[in-house]
Coordinates of C-alpha atoms and ligand atoms in Angstrom, one line a residue:
X935 CA 16.6 -34.9 -16.6
X936 CA 16.1 -31.3 -15.7
X937 CA 16.8 -28.8 -18.5
X938 CA 19.4 -26.3 -17.4
X939 CA 18.6 -22.7 -18.1
X940 CA 21.5 -20.9 -19.6
X941 CA 21.6 -17.2 -19.3
X942 CA 24.7 -15.2 -20.2
X943 CA 26.2 -13.3 -17.4
X944 CA 26.7 -9.7 -18.0
X945 CA 29.8 -8.6 -16.2
X946 CA 30.8 -5.1 -15.6
X947 CA 34.4 -4.2 -16.5
X948 CA 35.3 -3.9 -12.9
X949 CA 34.1 -7.4 -12.1
X950 CA 35.4 -9.0 -15.3
X951 CA 38.8 -7.6 -14.7
X952 CA 39.0 -8.7 -11.1
X953 CA 40.6 -11.9 -10.0
X954 CA 37.3 -13.2 -8.7
X955 CA 37.0 -17.0 -9.3
X956 CA 34.7 -19.6 -7.8
X957 CA 34.4 -23.4 -7.6
X958 CA 33.7 -24.9 -11.0
X959 CA 30.2 -26.1 -10.2
X960 CA 29.2 -22.7 -8.8
X961 CA 30.7 -20.9 -11.8
X962 CA 28.3 -22.8 -14.0
X963 CA 25.3 -21.6 -12.2
X964 CA 23.5 -18.4 -13.3
X965 CA 23.1 -15.6 -10.8
X966 CA 19.7 -14.8 -12.2
X967 CA 17.0 -17.1 -13.5
X968 CA 13.6 -16.8 -15.2
X969 CA 11.1 -18.3 -12.9
X970 CA 7.8 -16.8 -14.2
X971 CA 5.1 -15.5 -12.1
X972 CA 4.6 -16.2 -8.4
X973 CA 1.6 -18.5 -7.7
X974 CA -1.4 -17.4 -5.6
X975 CA -2.5 -19.5 -2.7
X976 CA -5.8 -19.3 -0.9
X977 CA -6.3 -22.7 0.7
X978 CA -9.0 -23.3 3.3
X979 CA -10.7 -26.4 4.7
X980 CA -7.4 -28.0 5.2
X981 CA -8.4 -30.7 7.7
X982 CA -5.3 -30.0 9.8
X983 CA -4.6 -31.6 13.1
X984 CA -4.4 -29.3 16.2
X985 CA -0.8 -28.1 16.7
X986 CA 0.3 -27.7 20.3
X987 CA 2.2 -24.5 19.4
X988 CA 1.2 -22.0 16.8
X989 CA 4.6 -21.0 15.4
X990 CA 7.0 -21.4 12.6
X991 CA 7.9 -25.0 13.4
X992 CA 4.3 -26.1 13.3
X993 CA 3.6 -24.1 10.1
X994 CA 6.6 -25.7 8.3
X995 CA 5.7 -29.1 9.6
X996 CA 2.2 -28.7 8.2
X997 CA 3.4 -27.4 4.8
X998 CA 6.0 -30.2 4.6
X999 CA 3.3 -32.9 5.4
X1000 CA 1.0 -31.4 2.7
X1001 CA 3.6 -30.2 0.2
X1002 CA 1.9 -31.8 -2.8
X1003 CA -1.4 -30.0 -2.0
X1004 CA 0.5 -26.6 -2.1
X1005 CA 2.6 -27.4 -5.2
X1006 CA 5.7 -27.2 -3.1
X1007 CA 8.9 -29.2 -3.3
X1008 CA 10.6 -28.8 0.0
X1009 CA 8.9 -26.1 2.1
X1010 CA 10.7 -27.0 5.3
X1011 CA 14.0 -25.8 3.7
X1012 CA 12.6 -22.9 1.6
X1013 CA 10.8 -20.6 4.1
X1014 CA 11.9 -18.6 7.1
X1015 CA 9.7 -16.7 9.6
X1016 CA 9.0 -13.0 8.9
X1017 CA 6.4 -12.2 11.5
X1018 CA 4.0 -13.8 13.9
X1019 CA 0.9 -12.1 15.2
X1020 CA -2.1 -13.1 17.3
X1021 CA -5.3 -11.1 16.6
X1022 CA -8.3 -10.2 18.8
X1023 CA -10.1 -13.4 17.7
X1024 CA -7.2 -15.5 19.1
X1025 CA -6.0 -16.6 15.6
X1026 CA -2.3 -16.6 15.0
X1027 CA -0.9 -15.6 11.7
X1028 CA 2.7 -16.9 10.9
X1029 CA 4.1 -15.0 7.9
X1030 CA 6.8 -16.9 6.1
X1031 CA 9.4 -15.7 3.6
X1032 CA 10.4 -17.9 0.7
X1033 CA 14.1 -18.2 0.3
X1034 CA 16.6 -19.5 -2.3
X1035 CA 19.7 -21.2 -0.8
X1036 CA 18.7 -19.4 2.4
X1037 CA 18.6 -16.0 0.8
X1038 CA 15.2 -14.2 1.1
X1039 CA 13.2 -13.7 -2.1
X1040 CA 11.8 -10.1 -1.9
X1041 CA 8.0 -10.0 -1.6
X1042 CA 7.3 -13.7 -2.0
X1043 CA 5.5 -14.4 1.2
X1044 CA 2.8 -16.8 2.5
X1045 CA 0.9 -16.8 5.7
X1046 CA -0.1 -19.9 7.7
X1047 CA -3.2 -19.0 9.7
X1048 CA -3.8 -21.0 12.9
X1049 CA -7.1 -21.1 14.7
X1050 CA -7.1 -20.5 18.5
X1051 CA -7.1 -24.3 19.1
X1052 CA -4.0 -24.8 17.0
X1053 CA -5.6 -26.2 13.8
X1054 CA -4.4 -24.6 10.6
X1055 CA -7.4 -22.7 9.2
X1056 CA -5.9 -21.5 5.9
X1057 CA -2.7 -20.8 4.0
X1058 CA -2.6 -17.6 1.8
X1059 CA -0.2 -15.5 -0.1
X1060 CA 2.1 -16.1 -3.0
X1061 CA 5.0 -18.5 -3.6
X1062 CA 7.1 -19.5 -6.5
X1063 CA 7.4 -23.2 -7.1
X1064 CA 9.7 -22.8 -10.2
X1065 CA 12.5 -21.1 -8.4
X1066 CA 12.5 -23.8 -5.7
X1067 CA 13.7 -26.4 -8.3
X1068 CA 16.0 -24.2 -10.3
X1069 CA 19.7 -24.1 -9.9
X1070 CA 20.9 -20.6 -9.0
X1071 CA 24.0 -19.1 -7.6
X1072 CA 23.2 -16.8 -4.7
X1073 CA 26.7 -15.8 -3.8
X1074 CA 27.7 -12.2 -4.6
X1075 CA 30.6 -11.5 -7.0
X1076 CA 31.7 -8.4 -5.0
X1077 CA 31.4 -6.9 -1.5
X1078 CA 28.6 -5.0 0.2
X1079 CA 30.8 -1.9 0.3
X1080 CA 31.0 -1.9 -3.5
X1081 CA 27.2 -2.3 -3.8
X1082 CA 26.7 0.6 -1.4
X1083 CA 29.1 2.8 -3.4
X1084 CA 27.1 2.0 -6.7
X1085 CA 23.8 2.7 -4.9
X1086 CA 24.9 6.0 -3.5
X1087 CA 26.1 7.1 -6.9
X1088 CA 22.8 6.1 -8.4
X1089 CA 20.7 8.3 -6.1
X1090 CA 23.3 11.1 -5.7
X1091 CA 23.6 10.5 -1.9
X1092 CA 26.0 12.6 0.1
X1093 CA 29.4 11.1 0.8
X1094 CA 28.7 10.8 4.5
X1095 CA 25.3 9.4 5.6
X1096 CA 23.6 10.5 8.9
X1097 CA 22.5 6.9 9.6
X1098 CA 24.3 3.6 8.9
X1099 CA 23.0 2.3 5.6
X1100 CA 21.7 -1.3 5.5
X1101 CA 22.9 -3.6 2.8
X1102 CA 21.5 -7.1 2.5
X1103 CA 21.8 -9.9 -0.1
X1104 CA 18.4 -10.9 -1.5
X1105 CA 16.8 -12.6 -4.5
X1106 CA 14.9 -9.8 -6.3
X1107 CA 12.1 -10.8 -8.7
X1108 CA 11.9 -8.1 -11.4
X1109 CA 9.7 -8.7 -14.5
X1110 CA 9.8 -12.5 -14.1
X1111 CA 13.6 -12.7 -13.7
X1112 CA 15.0 -13.5 -10.2
X1113 CA 18.3 -11.7 -9.6
X1114 CA 20.8 -12.2 -6.8
X1115 CA 21.0 -8.6 -5.7
X1116 CA 22.1 -6.4 -2.9
X1117 CA 19.3 -4.4 -1.4
X1118 CA 20.7 -1.1 -0.2
X1119 CA 18.6 1.0 2.1
X1120 CA 19.9 4.5 3.0
X1121 CA 18.4 7.6 4.6
X1122 CA 19.7 11.1 4.2
X1123 CA 18.4 14.7 4.5
X1124 CA 19.3 18.0 2.9
X1125 CA 17.7 19.4 -0.2
X1126 CA 16.5 16.1 -1.6
X1127 CA 15.9 13.9 1.5
X1128 CA 15.4 10.2 0.9
X1129 CA 14.9 6.8 2.3
X1130 CA 16.1 4.9 -0.7
X1131 CA 15.9 1.3 -1.6
X1132 CA 18.3 0.4 -4.4
X1133 CA 18.7 -3.1 -5.9
X1134 CA 22.2 -3.8 -7.3
X1135 CA 22.8 -6.9 -9.4
X1136 CA 25.2 -8.9 -7.2
X1137 CA 26.8 -10.3 -10.3
X1138 CA 27.1 -7.5 -12.8
X1139 CA 27.0 -4.5 -10.4
X1140 CA 24.2 -2.9 -12.5
X1141 CA 21.3 -1.2 -10.9
X1142 CA 18.1 -3.3 -11.3
X1143 CA 15.6 -1.1 -9.6
X1144 CA 15.2 1.7 -7.1
X1145 CA 12.6 3.7 -5.2
X1146 CA 12.4 6.4 -2.5
X1147 CA 10.3 5.3 0.4
X1148 CA 10.4 8.1 2.9
X1149 CA 10.9 11.8 3.6
X1150 CA 11.5 13.2 7.1
X1151 CA 11.8 16.4 9.1
X1152 CA 11.6 17.1 12.9
X1153 CA 10.9 20.1 15.1
X1154 CA 10.5 20.3 18.9
X1155 CA 7.9 22.5 20.5
X1156 CA 4.8 23.0 22.7
X1157 CA 1.4 21.5 22.1
X1158 CA -1.6 23.9 21.7
X1159 CA -5.1 23.7 20.3
X1160 CA -6.4 26.2 17.7
X1161 CA -9.1 26.7 15.2
X1162 CA -9.5 27.5 11.5
X1163 CA -11.8 27.9 8.6
X1164 CA -11.9 25.3 5.8
X1165 CA -12.2 25.5 2.1
X1166 CA -16.0 25.5 2.1
X1167 CA -16.2 27.8 5.1
X1168 CA -16.5 25.1 7.8
X1169 CA -15.4 26.3 11.2
X1170 CA -12.8 23.7 12.4
X1171 CA -12.4 23.4 16.1
X1172 CA -9.8 21.4 18.1
X1173 CA -7.0 21.7 15.6
X1174 CA -4.0 20.3 17.3
X1175 CA -0.8 22.4 16.6
X1176 CA 2.5 23.4 18.1
X1177 CA 3.7 26.7 19.4
X1178 CA 7.1 28.3 19.7
X1179 CA 7.5 31.8 21.1
X1180 CA 6.5 33.8 24.2
X1181 CA 4.0 31.8 26.2
X1182 CA 3.0 34.9 28.2
X1183 CA 1.9 37.0 25.3
X1184 CA 1.2 34.2 22.8
X1185 CA 3.4 36.0 20.3
X1186 CA 5.3 33.5 18.2
X1187 CA 4.8 30.8 15.6
X1188 CA 2.0 28.3 15.4
X1189 CA 2.7 25.2 13.3
X1190 CA 0.2 22.6 12.0
X1191 CA 2.1 19.9 13.8
X1192 CA -0.1 17.7 16.1
X1193 CA 1.8 15.7 18.8
X1194 CA -1.2 15.2 21.0
X1195 CA -1.5 11.4 20.3
X1196 CA 0.6 9.4 22.7
X1197 CA 2.7 6.6 21.1
X1198 CA 2.4 8.4 17.8
X1199 CA 5.0 10.6 16.1
X1200 CA 2.7 13.3 15.0
X1201 CA 0.3 14.6 12.3
X1202 CA 1.9 17.3 10.3
X1203 CA 0.6 19.6 7.5
X1204 CA 3.0 21.2 5.0
X1205 CA 2.8 23.6 2.1
X1206 CA 4.6 23.3 -1.2
X1207 CA 4.0 27.0 -1.7
X1208 CA 2.7 26.3 -5.2
X1209 CA 5.9 24.8 -6.3
X1210 CA 5.9 21.8 -8.8
X1211 CA 9.2 20.4 -7.4
X1212 CA 8.3 16.9 -6.3
X1213 CA 11.8 16.5 -4.9
X1214 CA 11.1 19.3 -2.5
X1215 CA 8.2 17.4 -0.9
X1216 CA 6.8 17.4 1.8
X1217 CA 7.6 21.2 1.6
X1218 CA 7.7 23.4 4.7
X1219 CA 5.5 23.0 7.8
X1220 CA 2.4 25.2 7.6
X1221 CA 2.8 28.1 10.0
X1222 CA 0.7 31.0 11.2
X1223 CA 1.0 33.8 13.8
X1224 CA -2.1 33.0 15.9
X1225 CA -4.2 30.1 17.1
X1226 CA -6.8 30.9 14.4
X1227 CA -6.0 29.9 10.8
X1228 CA -8.5 32.1 9.0
X1229 CA -6.7 33.5 6.0
X1230 CA -7.8 32.3 2.5
X1231 CA -4.6 30.3 1.8
X1232 CA -4.9 28.7 5.3
X1233 CA -8.2 26.9 4.3
X1234 CA -6.7 24.0 2.4
X1235 CA -4.1 23.4 5.2
X1236 CA -6.8 23.6 7.9
X1237 CA -8.9 21.0 6.1
X1238 CA -5.9 18.7 5.4
X1239 CA -4.9 18.9 9.1
X1240 CA -8.4 18.3 10.3
X1241 CA -9.3 15.5 8.0
X1242 CA -5.9 13.7 8.6
X1243 CA -6.7 13.5 12.3
X1244 CA -10.2 12.2 11.6
X1245 CA -8.8 9.4 9.5
X1246 CA -6.1 8.7 12.1
X1247 CA -8.9 8.5 14.8
X1248 CA -11.0 6.1 12.7
X1249 CA -8.2 3.6 12.2
X1250 CA -7.3 3.9 15.9
X1251 CA -10.8 3.5 17.3
X1252 CA -12.3 1.1 14.8
X1253 CA -9.3 -1.2 14.2
X1254 CA -6.9 -0.3 17.0
X1255 CA -4.4 0.6 14.3
X1256 CA -1.9 3.2 15.4
X1257 CA -1.3 5.3 12.4
X1258 CA -0.8 4.5 8.7
X1259 CA 2.0 2.1 9.3
X1260 CA 0.4 0.6 12.4
X1261 CA 3.5 1.6 14.4
X1262 CA 2.7 5.2 15.3
X1263 CA 4.5 6.6 12.3
X1264 CA 4.2 10.2 11.4
X1265 CA 1.3 11.3 9.1
X1266 CA 2.2 14.1 6.7
X1267 CA 0.1 16.1 4.2
X1268 CA 1.2 18.8 1.8
X1269 CA -1.2 21.4 0.4
X1270 CA -0.7 24.0 -2.3
X1271 CA 1.3 21.6 -4.6
X1272 CA 1.8 23.1 -8.0
X1273 CA -0.5 25.6 -9.6
X1274 CA -4.2 24.8 -10.2
X1275 CA -3.3 21.1 -9.8
X1276 CA -6.5 19.1 -9.9
X1277 CA -5.3 16.0 -8.2
X1278 CA -4.1 14.5 -4.9
X1279 CA -1.6 11.7 -4.4
X1280 CA 0.1 9.3 -2.0
X1281 CA 3.8 8.9 -2.8
X1282 CA 4.3 6.0 -0.5
X1283 CA 4.8 8.1 2.5
X1284 CA 2.8 11.3 2.5
X1285 CA -0.3 12.9 1.0
X1286 CA 0.0 15.7 -1.5
X1287 CA -3.0 17.9 -2.5
X1288 CA -3.4 20.3 -5.4
X1289 CA -5.4 23.5 -5.1
X1290 CA -7.8 22.4 -7.9
X1291 CA -8.3 24.2 -11.1
X1292 CA -11.7 25.6 -10.2
X1293 CA -13.1 23.9 -13.3
X1294 CA -13.2 20.3 -12.0
X1295 CA -12.0 20.7 -8.4
X1296 CA -11.6 23.1 -5.6
X1297 CA -8.6 22.4 -3.1
X1298 CA -8.8 18.6 -2.8
X1299 CA -8.1 18.5 0.9
X1300 CA -11.6 19.9 1.5
X1301 CA -12.9 16.3 1.1
X1302 CA -12.7 13.9 4.0
X1303 CA -13.2 10.9 1.7
X1304 CA -10.2 12.1 -0.4
X1305 CA -8.0 12.2 2.7
X1306 CA -9.3 8.8 3.8
X1307 CA -8.6 7.5 0.3
X1308 CA -5.0 8.7 0.2
X1309 CA -4.2 7.6 3.8
X1310 CA -5.7 4.2 3.1
X1311 CA -3.2 3.8 0.3
X1312 CA -0.6 4.1 3.1
X1313 CA -2.4 1.4 5.2
X1314 CA -2.4 -0.8 2.1
X1315 CA 1.3 -0.2 1.5
X1316 CA 2.0 -1.3 5.0
X1317 CA -0.2 -4.4 4.9
X1318 CA -1.3 -6.2 1.8
X1319 CA 1.0 -4.0 -0.3
X1320 CA -1.1 -4.6 -3.4
X1321 CA 1.0 -4.0 -6.6
X1322 CA -0.3 -0.9 -8.3
X1323 CA -1.2 -2.3 -11.7
X1324 CA -3.8 -4.7 -13.1
X1325 CA -6.3 -6.3 -10.7
X1326 CA -4.1 -5.9 -7.6
X1327 CA -3.9 -2.2 -8.5
X1328 CA -7.6 -1.9 -8.9
X1329 CA -8.0 -3.6 -5.5
X1330 CA -5.6 -1.1 -4.1
X1331 CA -7.7 1.8 -5.5
X1332 CA -11.0 0.1 -4.4
X1333 CA -10.0 -0.3 -0.8
X1334 CA -9.1 3.4 -0.7
X1335 CA -12.5 4.3 -2.1
X1336 CA -14.3 1.9 0.2
X1337 CA -12.6 3.3 3.4
X1338 CA -13.3 6.7 1.9
X1339 CA -17.0 5.9 1.9
X1340 CA -16.9 4.3 5.3
X1341 CA -15.1 7.2 7.0
X1342 CA -16.9 10.0 5.2
X1343 CA -20.1 8.2 6.0
X1344 CA -22.9 10.3 4.6
X1345 CA -23.0 8.9 1.1
X1346 CA -21.5 6.4 -1.3
X1347 CA -19.8 9.0 -3.5
X1348 CA -16.1 9.8 -3.7
X1349 CA -14.9 13.4 -3.7
X1350 CA -18.3 15.2 -3.7
X1351 CA -16.9 17.9 -1.3
X1352 CA -14.0 18.7 -3.7
X1353 CA -16.0 19.4 -6.9
X1354 CA -15.9 22.9 -8.4
X1355 CA -19.3 24.6 -9.0
X1356 CA -18.6 24.4 -12.8
X1357 CA -18.3 20.6 -12.6
X1358 CA -21.4 20.2 -10.5
X1359 CA -23.3 22.3 -13.0
X1360 CA -22.1 19.9 -15.7
X1361 CA -23.5 16.9 -13.8
X1362 CA -20.2 15.7 -12.3
X1363 CA -21.3 15.9 -8.7
X1364 CA -18.6 13.6 -7.5
X1365 CA -15.4 11.9 -8.7
X1366 CA -16.7 8.3 -8.6
X1367 CA -19.8 6.6 -7.3
X1368 CA -19.8 3.3 -5.4
X1369 CA -23.6 3.0 -5.5
X1370 CA -24.0 3.8 -9.1
X1371 CA -20.6 3.7 -10.9
X1372 CA -22.1 3.8 -14.3
X1373 CA -23.6 7.2 -13.9
X1374 CA -20.2 8.5 -15.1
X1375 CA -18.3 8.0 -18.4
X1376 CA -14.7 6.6 -18.3
X1377 CA -13.7 9.0 -21.2
X1378 CA -13.3 8.3 -24.9
X1379 CA -9.7 7.2 -24.5
X1380 CA -10.6 4.2 -22.4
X1381 CA -14.0 3.5 -23.9
X1382 CA -12.9 1.2 -26.7
X1383 CA -11.4 -1.3 -24.2
X1384 CA -14.7 -2.0 -22.5
X1385 CA -18.0 -3.5 -23.5
X1386 CA -19.0 -0.4 -25.6
X1387 CA -21.1 1.4 -22.9
X1388 CA -18.2 3.8 -22.1
X1389 CA -19.4 3.9 -18.5
X1390 CA -17.6 2.9 -15.3
X1391 CA -18.2 -0.9 -14.8
X1392 CA -20.2 -2.5 -12.0
X1393 CA -20.1 -6.1 -13.2
X1394 CA -17.3 -8.3 -14.6
X1395 CA -19.1 -8.4 -17.9
X1396 CA -18.2 -4.6 -18.2
X1397 CA -14.5 -5.1 -17.2
X1398 CA -12.0 -3.0 -19.1
X1399 CA -9.1 -5.0 -20.6
X1400 CA -6.5 -2.2 -20.7
X1401 CA -2.7 -2.5 -21.2
X1402 CA -0.9 -2.4 -17.8
X1403 CA 1.0 0.7 -18.5
X1404 CA 0.8 4.2 -17.1
X1405 CA -0.9 5.7 -20.2
X1406 CA -3.8 3.3 -19.7
X1407 CA -4.1 3.9 -15.9
X1408 CA -1.8 0.9 -15.2
X1409 CA -4.5 -1.4 -16.6
X1410 CA -7.5 0.6 -15.4
X1411 CA -6.8 0.7 -11.7
X1412 CA -9.2 3.7 -11.2
X1413 CA -11.8 2.1 -13.6
X1414 CA -12.1 -1.6 -12.8
X1415 CA -11.9 -0.7 -9.1
X1416 CA -15.6 0.4 -9.4
X1417 CA -16.6 -3.3 -9.7
X1418 CA -15.1 -4.0 -6.2
X1419 CA -16.5 -0.6 -5.0
X1420 CA -20.0 -1.6 -6.1
X1421 CA -19.8 -5.0 -4.3
X1422 CA -18.8 -3.1 -1.1
X1423 CA -21.7 -0.8 -1.5
X1424 CA -24.2 -3.7 -2.0
X1425 CA -22.9 -5.5 1.1
X1426 CA -22.7 -2.2 3.1
X1427 CA -26.3 -1.5 2.5
X1428 CA -27.1 -4.9 4.1
X1429 CA -24.7 -5.0 7.1
X1430 CA -23.8 -1.3 7.7
X1431 CA -20.5 0.5 7.5
X1432 CA -19.1 -0.6 10.8
X1433 CA -19.1 -4.3 9.9
X1434 CA -18.2 -3.6 6.3
X1435 CA -15.1 -1.8 7.6
X1436 CA -14.1 -4.6 10.0
X1437 CA -14.4 -7.2 7.2
X1438 CA -12.5 -5.1 4.7
X1439 CA -9.8 -4.2 7.2
X1440 CA -9.3 -7.8 8.1
X1441 CA -9.1 -8.9 4.5
X1442 CA -6.6 -6.2 3.7
X1443 CA -4.3 -6.8 6.7
X1444 CA -4.6 -10.5 7.1
X1445 CA -5.4 -12.3 3.8
X1446 CA -4.5 -10.2 0.8
X1447 CA -1.0 -9.8 -0.5
X1448 CA 1.1 -8.1 -3.2
X1449 CA -0.4 -9.9 -6.3
X1450 CA -3.9 -10.7 -5.1
X1451 CA -6.7 -10.4 -7.8
X1452 CA -10.5 -9.9 -7.7
X1453 CA -11.1 -13.6 -7.0
X1454 CA -8.6 -13.5 -4.1
X1455 CA -10.5 -10.5 -2.7
X1456 CA -13.8 -12.4 -2.7
X1457 CA -12.2 -15.3 -0.9
X1458 CA -10.4 -12.9 1.6
X1459 CA -13.6 -11.0 2.4
X1460 CA -15.7 -14.1 2.9
X1461 CA -13.0 -15.7 5.0
X1462 CA -12.7 -12.5 7.1
X1463 CA -16.5 -12.3 7.6
X1464 CA -16.4 -16.0 8.6
X1465 CA -13.7 -15.4 11.1
X1466 CA -15.5 -12.4 12.6
X1467 CA -19.1 -13.5 12.4
X1468 CA -19.1 -17.3 11.8
X1469 CA -19.9 -19.3 8.7
X1470 CA -23.4 -18.8 7.2
X1471 CA -23.8 -15.5 9.2
X1472 CA -25.8 -12.7 7.7
X1473 CA -22.5 -10.9 7.1
X1474 CA -21.0 -13.8 5.2
X1475 CA -24.2 -14.0 3.1
X1476 CA -24.1 -10.3 2.4
X1477 CA -20.5 -10.4 1.1
X1478 CA -21.2 -13.5 -0.9
X1479 CA -24.4 -12.1 -2.5
X1480 CA -22.6 -8.8 -3.3
X1481 CA -19.7 -10.6 -5.1
X1482 CA -22.2 -12.9 -6.9
X1483 CA -24.1 -9.8 -8.1
X1484 CA -21.0 -8.2 -9.6
X1485 CA -19.9 -11.4 -11.3
X1486 CA -16.7 -12.2 -9.3
X1487 CA -16.3 -15.9 -8.6
Ligands
CA2 CA1 -18.6 14.1 2.2
CA3 CA1 -18.2 11.0 0.1
ZN4 ZN1 -5.9 6.3 -5.3

């Protein structure tokens, strides 16, 4: 007999006081259950037959026929199709969403990969076998409208929204507990613009989780090409910008807004005017009164604008990816954030650069590899969506560093063009090194969690076991990443940056998913190299040798 999990239902006054009743059997069922962690799958050599059609039906048929192998109970009735894509190699990837009673479980996704001939090549991703067999009520105790009202209150949304909000019933895994929840998505502008996702417990009405995913602004004007001078005095030609004013005299406003790429919404550079207000991001579009941006404060904006386009062009030409989201979405950068702020960040939608403190850093947008790093976070968010803590977080960081070193292709260092003279004098000539990670110290705060060397690790024996909380870098996402970085460097020296990029891009967009770890990365990269260059190729051997060398099995 199955043990029944009893979890007390927390009811808000409004719900408890309502006349809501349900059938006796359903009333017994909890609306949220503990179902532990999702399970990783990376199954190859499946000896599958050749399916006539490479689609959801065949994928489910295959899973059902092999359910024991995958630790599944009844896949045919627990997955729905999310997406189907055929790549340049002729492989078809069917992304399936796990469901509970037909309700989608947020983020719990597997992919069935078909070869060109219809054979199933592999099954990857994460699924949750526990929730499949648990009894759980997935009916809501109140209406969508009520959920929307609670969500709007939570994020101080205006009473009337410019776009129709989307409210959907989902199962939301949060810290090992699977809640029946309303996912409310709403976009609004004004002082604090947002594209909010709010998860409302569909039983108690409480807010489980929320995040802001987008910020937006739009201007209509004419395309022109100008020039500028960067932070380190580089003369930047071919800066795409927009002009409004008198076309005959050229008098008017020039804005760092590039709309020259067809099928793409634009590359825009903003300034925060040295404000610390994160809620005011992305700030205001960077403007000048001539085609030449040559004033001192212009330099950081000129570099951000120039480097963003370079990164956009790399993803477009090397991987035929149209922008960060792969759908021609707008690319936004903000410079002059805060005062003497020595950092740069990706907030899930746009890049933000500080001016540097002139002790460690000069304005961080000066560095192409930093721009590539931040924008690659966006590519990751829109593909593998690696969770930013522990090993998945370190992979997220590593892929950003690796594409930083592929796009800024003169060295295997990160951030060397953003270091302040003082830092360089002190021997800190870059932020991190892929070729020689252990030339830098991790700092005394982290040192006790490693093997005693106090250096950035380049082998699993030097791994830092840090608590997965923000004080400890979410479990060392910027520290343990150097093991993956070093493996990429070792392979890159053998096969070159172009192939290294293709293999990593395929791993990131086809095989890795939210909760992937280092071992999954090894498998994903070897599989990607196999797809692209055949088994036992020099490329597969180079990746395998590199991962052996850093101790990742
Ligand atoms: Ca460089
Ligand atoms: Ca570099
Ligand atoms: Zn990063």
